[in-house]
Backbone as a printed PyTorch tensor [residue, N CA C, xyz], in Angstrom:
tensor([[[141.2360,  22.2740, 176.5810],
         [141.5680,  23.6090, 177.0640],
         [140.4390,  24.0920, 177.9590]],

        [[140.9850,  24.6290, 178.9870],
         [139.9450,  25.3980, 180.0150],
         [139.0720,  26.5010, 179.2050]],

        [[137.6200,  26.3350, 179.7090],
         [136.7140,  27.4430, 178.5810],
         [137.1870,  28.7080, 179.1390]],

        [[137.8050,  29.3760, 180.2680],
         [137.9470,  30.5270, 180.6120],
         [139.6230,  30.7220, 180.1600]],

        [[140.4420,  29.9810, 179.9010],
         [141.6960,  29.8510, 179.3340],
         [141.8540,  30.7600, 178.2390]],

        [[142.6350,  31.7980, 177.8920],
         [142.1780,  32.6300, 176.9370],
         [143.1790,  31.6410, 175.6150]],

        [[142.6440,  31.9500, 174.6790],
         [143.0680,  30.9570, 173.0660],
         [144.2430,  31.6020, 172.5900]],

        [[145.1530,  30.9870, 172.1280],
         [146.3030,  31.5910, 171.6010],
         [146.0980,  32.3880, 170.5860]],

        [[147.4550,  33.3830, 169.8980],
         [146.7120,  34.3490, 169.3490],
         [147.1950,  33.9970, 168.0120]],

        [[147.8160,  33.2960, 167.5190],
         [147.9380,  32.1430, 166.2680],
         [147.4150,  30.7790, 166.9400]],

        [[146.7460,  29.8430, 165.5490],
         [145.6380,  29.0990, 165.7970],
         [145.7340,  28.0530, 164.7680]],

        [[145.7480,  26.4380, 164.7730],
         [145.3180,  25.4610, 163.2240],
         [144.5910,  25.9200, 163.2890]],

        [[143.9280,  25.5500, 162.0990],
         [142.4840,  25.3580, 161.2350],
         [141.6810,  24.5700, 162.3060]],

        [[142.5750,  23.0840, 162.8120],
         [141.6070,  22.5240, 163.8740],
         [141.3980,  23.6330, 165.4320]],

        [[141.8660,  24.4610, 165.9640],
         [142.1930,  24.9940, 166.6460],
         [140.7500,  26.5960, 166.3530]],

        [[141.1680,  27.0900, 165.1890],
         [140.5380,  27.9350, 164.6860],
         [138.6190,  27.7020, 164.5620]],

        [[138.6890,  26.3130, 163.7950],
         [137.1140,  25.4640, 163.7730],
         [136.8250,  25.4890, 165.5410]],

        [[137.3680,  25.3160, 166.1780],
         [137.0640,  24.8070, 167.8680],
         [136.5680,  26.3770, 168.3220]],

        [[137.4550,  27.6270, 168.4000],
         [136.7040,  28.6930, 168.3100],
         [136.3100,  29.5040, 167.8950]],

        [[135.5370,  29.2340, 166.3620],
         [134.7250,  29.5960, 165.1960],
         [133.0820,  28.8190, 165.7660]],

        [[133.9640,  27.8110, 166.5230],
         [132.3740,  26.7480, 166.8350],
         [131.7120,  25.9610, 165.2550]],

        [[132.9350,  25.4950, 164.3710],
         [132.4590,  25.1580, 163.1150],
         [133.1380,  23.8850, 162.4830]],

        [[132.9530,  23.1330, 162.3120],
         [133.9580,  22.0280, 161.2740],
         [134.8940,  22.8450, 161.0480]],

        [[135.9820,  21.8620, 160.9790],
         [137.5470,  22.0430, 160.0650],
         [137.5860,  22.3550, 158.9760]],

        [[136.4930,  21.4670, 158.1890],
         [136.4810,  21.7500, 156.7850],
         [136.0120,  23.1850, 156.0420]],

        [[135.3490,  23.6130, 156.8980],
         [134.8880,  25.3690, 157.0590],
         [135.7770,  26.4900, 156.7900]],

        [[136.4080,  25.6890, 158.2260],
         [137.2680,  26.6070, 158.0690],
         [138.4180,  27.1010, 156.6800]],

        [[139.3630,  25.7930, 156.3560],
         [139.5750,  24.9410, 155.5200],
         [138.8000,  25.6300, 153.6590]],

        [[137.6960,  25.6210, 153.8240],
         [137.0880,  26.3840, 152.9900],
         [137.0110,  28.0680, 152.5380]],

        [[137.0080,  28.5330, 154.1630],
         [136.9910,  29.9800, 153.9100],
         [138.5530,  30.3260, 153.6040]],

        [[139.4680,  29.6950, 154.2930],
         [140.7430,  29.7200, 153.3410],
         [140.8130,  29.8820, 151.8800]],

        [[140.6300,  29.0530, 151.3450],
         [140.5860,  28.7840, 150.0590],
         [139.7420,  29.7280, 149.2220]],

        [[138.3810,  29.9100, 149.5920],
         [137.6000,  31.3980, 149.4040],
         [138.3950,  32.3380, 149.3420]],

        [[139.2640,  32.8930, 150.3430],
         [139.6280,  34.2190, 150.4990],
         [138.8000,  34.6130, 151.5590]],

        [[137.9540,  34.4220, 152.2370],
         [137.0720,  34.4510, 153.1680],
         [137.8950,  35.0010, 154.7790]],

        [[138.9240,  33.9710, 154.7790],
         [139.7970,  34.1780, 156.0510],
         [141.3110,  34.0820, 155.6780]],

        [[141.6170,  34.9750, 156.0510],
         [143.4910,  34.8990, 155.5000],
         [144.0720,  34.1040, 156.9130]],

        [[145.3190,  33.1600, 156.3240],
         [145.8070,  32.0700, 157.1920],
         [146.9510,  32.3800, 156.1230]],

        [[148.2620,  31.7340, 157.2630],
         [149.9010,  32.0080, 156.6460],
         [149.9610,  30.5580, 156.2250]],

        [[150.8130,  30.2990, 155.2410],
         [151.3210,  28.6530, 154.9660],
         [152.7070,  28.5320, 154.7640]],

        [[152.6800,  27.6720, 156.2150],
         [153.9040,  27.6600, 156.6610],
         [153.9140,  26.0810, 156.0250]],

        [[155.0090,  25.9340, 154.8920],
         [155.1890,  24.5920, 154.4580],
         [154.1720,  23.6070, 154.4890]],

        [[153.6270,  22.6550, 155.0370],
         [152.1500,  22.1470, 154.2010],
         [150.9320,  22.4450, 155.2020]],

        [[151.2850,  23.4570, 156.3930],
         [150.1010,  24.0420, 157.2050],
         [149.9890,  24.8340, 157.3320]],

        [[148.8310,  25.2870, 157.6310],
         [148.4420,  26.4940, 157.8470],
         [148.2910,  27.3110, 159.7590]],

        [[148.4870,  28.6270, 159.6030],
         [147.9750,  29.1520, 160.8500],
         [147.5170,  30.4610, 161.0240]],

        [[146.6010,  30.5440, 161.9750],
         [145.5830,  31.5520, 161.5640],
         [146.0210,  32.7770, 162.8460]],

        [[145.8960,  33.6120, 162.1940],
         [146.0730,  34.5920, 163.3440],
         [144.7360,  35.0460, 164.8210]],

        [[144.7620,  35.1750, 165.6140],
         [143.2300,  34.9230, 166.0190],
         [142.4140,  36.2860, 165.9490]],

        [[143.1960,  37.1790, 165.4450],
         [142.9990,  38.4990, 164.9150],
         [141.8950,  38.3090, 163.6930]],

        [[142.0580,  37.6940, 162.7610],
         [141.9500,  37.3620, 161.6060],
         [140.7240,  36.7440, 161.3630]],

        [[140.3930,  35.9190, 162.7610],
         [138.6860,  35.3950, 162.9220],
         [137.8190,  36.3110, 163.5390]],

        [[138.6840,  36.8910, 164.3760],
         [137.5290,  38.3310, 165.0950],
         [136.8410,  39.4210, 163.5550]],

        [[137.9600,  39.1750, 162.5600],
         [137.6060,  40.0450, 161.6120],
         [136.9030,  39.5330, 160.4200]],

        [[136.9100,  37.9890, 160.4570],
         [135.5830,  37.3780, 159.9540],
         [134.5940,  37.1290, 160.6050]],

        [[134.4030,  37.0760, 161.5250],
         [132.9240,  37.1700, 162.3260],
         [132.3650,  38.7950, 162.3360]],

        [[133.4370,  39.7300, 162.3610],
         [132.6000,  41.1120, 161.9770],
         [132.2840,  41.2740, 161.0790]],

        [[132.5850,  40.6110, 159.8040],
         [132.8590,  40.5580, 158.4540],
         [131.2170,  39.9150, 158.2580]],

        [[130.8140,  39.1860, 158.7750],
         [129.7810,  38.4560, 158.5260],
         [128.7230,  38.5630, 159.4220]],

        [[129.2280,  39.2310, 160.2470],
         [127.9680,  40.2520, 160.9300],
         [126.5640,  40.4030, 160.6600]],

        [[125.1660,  40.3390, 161.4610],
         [124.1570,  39.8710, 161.2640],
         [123.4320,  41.1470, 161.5420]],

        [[124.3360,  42.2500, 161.7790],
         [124.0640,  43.8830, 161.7360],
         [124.6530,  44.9290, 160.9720]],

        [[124.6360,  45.1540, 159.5070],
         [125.5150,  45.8660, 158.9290],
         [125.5700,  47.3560, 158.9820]],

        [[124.5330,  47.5730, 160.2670],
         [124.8410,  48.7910, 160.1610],
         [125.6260,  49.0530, 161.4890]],

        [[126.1450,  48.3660, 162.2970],
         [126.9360,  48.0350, 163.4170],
         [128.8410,  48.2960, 162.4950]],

        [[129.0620,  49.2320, 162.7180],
         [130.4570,  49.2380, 161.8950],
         [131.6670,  48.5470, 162.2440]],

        [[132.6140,  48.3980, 162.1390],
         [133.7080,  48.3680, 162.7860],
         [134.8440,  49.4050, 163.0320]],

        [[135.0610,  49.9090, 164.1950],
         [135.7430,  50.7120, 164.3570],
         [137.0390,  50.6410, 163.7050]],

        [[138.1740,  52.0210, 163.1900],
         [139.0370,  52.0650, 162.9170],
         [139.1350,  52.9220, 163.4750]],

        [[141.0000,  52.6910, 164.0330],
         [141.8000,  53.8150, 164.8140],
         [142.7690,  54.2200, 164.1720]],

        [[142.7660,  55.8390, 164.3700],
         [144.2730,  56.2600, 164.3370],
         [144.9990,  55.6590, 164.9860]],

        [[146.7220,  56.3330, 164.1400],
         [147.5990,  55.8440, 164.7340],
         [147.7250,  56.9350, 165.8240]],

        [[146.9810,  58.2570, 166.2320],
         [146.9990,  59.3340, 167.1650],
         [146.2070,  58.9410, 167.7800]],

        [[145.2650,  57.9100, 167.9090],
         [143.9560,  57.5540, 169.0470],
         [144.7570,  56.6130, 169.7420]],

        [[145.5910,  55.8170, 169.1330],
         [146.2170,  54.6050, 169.6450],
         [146.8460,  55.2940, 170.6400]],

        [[147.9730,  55.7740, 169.7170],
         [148.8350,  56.2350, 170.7870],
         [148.2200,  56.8630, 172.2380]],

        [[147.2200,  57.6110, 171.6590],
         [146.4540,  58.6180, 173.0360],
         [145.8390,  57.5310, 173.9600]],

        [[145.3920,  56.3170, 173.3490],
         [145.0170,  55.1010, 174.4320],
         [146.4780,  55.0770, 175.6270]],

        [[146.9480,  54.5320, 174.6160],
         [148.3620,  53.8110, 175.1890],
         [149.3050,  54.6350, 176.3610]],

        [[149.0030,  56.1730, 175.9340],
         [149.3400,  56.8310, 177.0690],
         [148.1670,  57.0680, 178.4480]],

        [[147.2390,  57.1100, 178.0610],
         [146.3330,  57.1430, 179.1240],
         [146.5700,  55.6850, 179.6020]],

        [[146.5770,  54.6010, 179.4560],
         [146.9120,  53.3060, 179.9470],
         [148.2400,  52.8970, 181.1120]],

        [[149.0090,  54.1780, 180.3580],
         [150.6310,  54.0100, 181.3230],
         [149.9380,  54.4660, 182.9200]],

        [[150.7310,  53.0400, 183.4440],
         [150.9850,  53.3240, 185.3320],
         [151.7450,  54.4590, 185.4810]],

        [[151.2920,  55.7680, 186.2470],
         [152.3270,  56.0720, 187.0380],
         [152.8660,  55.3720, 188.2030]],

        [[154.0140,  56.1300, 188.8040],
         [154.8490,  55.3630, 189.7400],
         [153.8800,  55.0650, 190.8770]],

        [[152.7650,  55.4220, 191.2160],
         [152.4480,  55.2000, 192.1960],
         [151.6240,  53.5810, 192.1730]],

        [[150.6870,  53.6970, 190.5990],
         [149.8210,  52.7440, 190.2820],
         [151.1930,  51.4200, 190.1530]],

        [[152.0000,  51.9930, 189.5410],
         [153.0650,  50.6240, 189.1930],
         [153.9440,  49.9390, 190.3490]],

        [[153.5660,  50.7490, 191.4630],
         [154.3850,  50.4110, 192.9910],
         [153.2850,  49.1890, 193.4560]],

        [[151.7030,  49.5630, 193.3470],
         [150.9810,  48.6360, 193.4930],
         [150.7350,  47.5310, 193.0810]],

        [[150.6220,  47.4320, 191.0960],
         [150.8110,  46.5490, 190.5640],
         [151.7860,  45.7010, 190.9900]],

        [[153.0930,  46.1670, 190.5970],
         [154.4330,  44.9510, 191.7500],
         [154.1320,  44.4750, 192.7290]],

        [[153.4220,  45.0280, 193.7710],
         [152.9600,  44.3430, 195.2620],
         [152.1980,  42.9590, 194.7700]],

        [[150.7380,  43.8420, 193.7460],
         [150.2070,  42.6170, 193.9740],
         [150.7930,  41.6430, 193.1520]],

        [[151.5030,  41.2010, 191.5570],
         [152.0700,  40.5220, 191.2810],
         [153.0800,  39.4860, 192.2920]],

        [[153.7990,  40.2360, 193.2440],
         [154.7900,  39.7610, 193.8890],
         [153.3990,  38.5610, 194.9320]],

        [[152.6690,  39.6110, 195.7470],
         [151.8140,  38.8760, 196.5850],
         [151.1570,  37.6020, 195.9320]],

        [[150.7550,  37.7070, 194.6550],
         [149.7980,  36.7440, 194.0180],
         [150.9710,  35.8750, 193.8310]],

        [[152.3080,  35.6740, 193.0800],
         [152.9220,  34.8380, 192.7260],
         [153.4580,  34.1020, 193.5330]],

        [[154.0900,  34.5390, 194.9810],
         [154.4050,  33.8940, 196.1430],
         [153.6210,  32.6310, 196.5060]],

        [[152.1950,  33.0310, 197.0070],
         [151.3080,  32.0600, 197.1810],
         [150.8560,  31.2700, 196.0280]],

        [[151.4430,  31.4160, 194.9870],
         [151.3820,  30.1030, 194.3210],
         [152.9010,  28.9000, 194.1720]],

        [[153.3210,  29.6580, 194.4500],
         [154.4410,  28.8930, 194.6940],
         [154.4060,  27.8430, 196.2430]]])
């Protein structure tokens, strides 16, 4: 996989170890710990990639560095400040349209 390729957002254990930067068996381990929650889908497992961002904060080498929690009223207030108006979304289409052409 390309290093600038962004990682899927379910993950194996081998997949998960690759960007944990750790053995399989680690991983594999913190499963079994309770350490990292993973679904088991019939005899495998898959990890959400949510789920490692929140063990690496989890294990954090600054505990007084928190982790943020949001409302469901901050969210939302993101999510509307985020919306294109018609003008921003007339642009976006251009450039989508422009960028996809020339790859074709």
């Amino acid at each position: 996989m390309d290093t600038l390729e962004r990682s899927p957002d379910i993950l194996t254990p081998e997949q998960a170890a690759g960007y944990l930067q750790v053995d399989r068996r680690t991983v594999y381990r913190y499963i079994r710990e309770g350490r990292l929650i993973a679904s088991r889908l019939g005899r495998v497992y898959r990890i959400p990639r949510h789920n490692l961002d929140l063990l690496l904060w989890s294990s954090r080498t600054r505990p007084d560095i928190s982790l943020r929690d949001y409302t469901e009223a901050e969210v939302a207030e993101f999510l509307r400040l985020d919306h294109l108006d018609d003008t921003a979304k007339l642009v976006a289409d251009r450039f989508t349209t422009a960028t996809t052409s020339k790859a074709t």
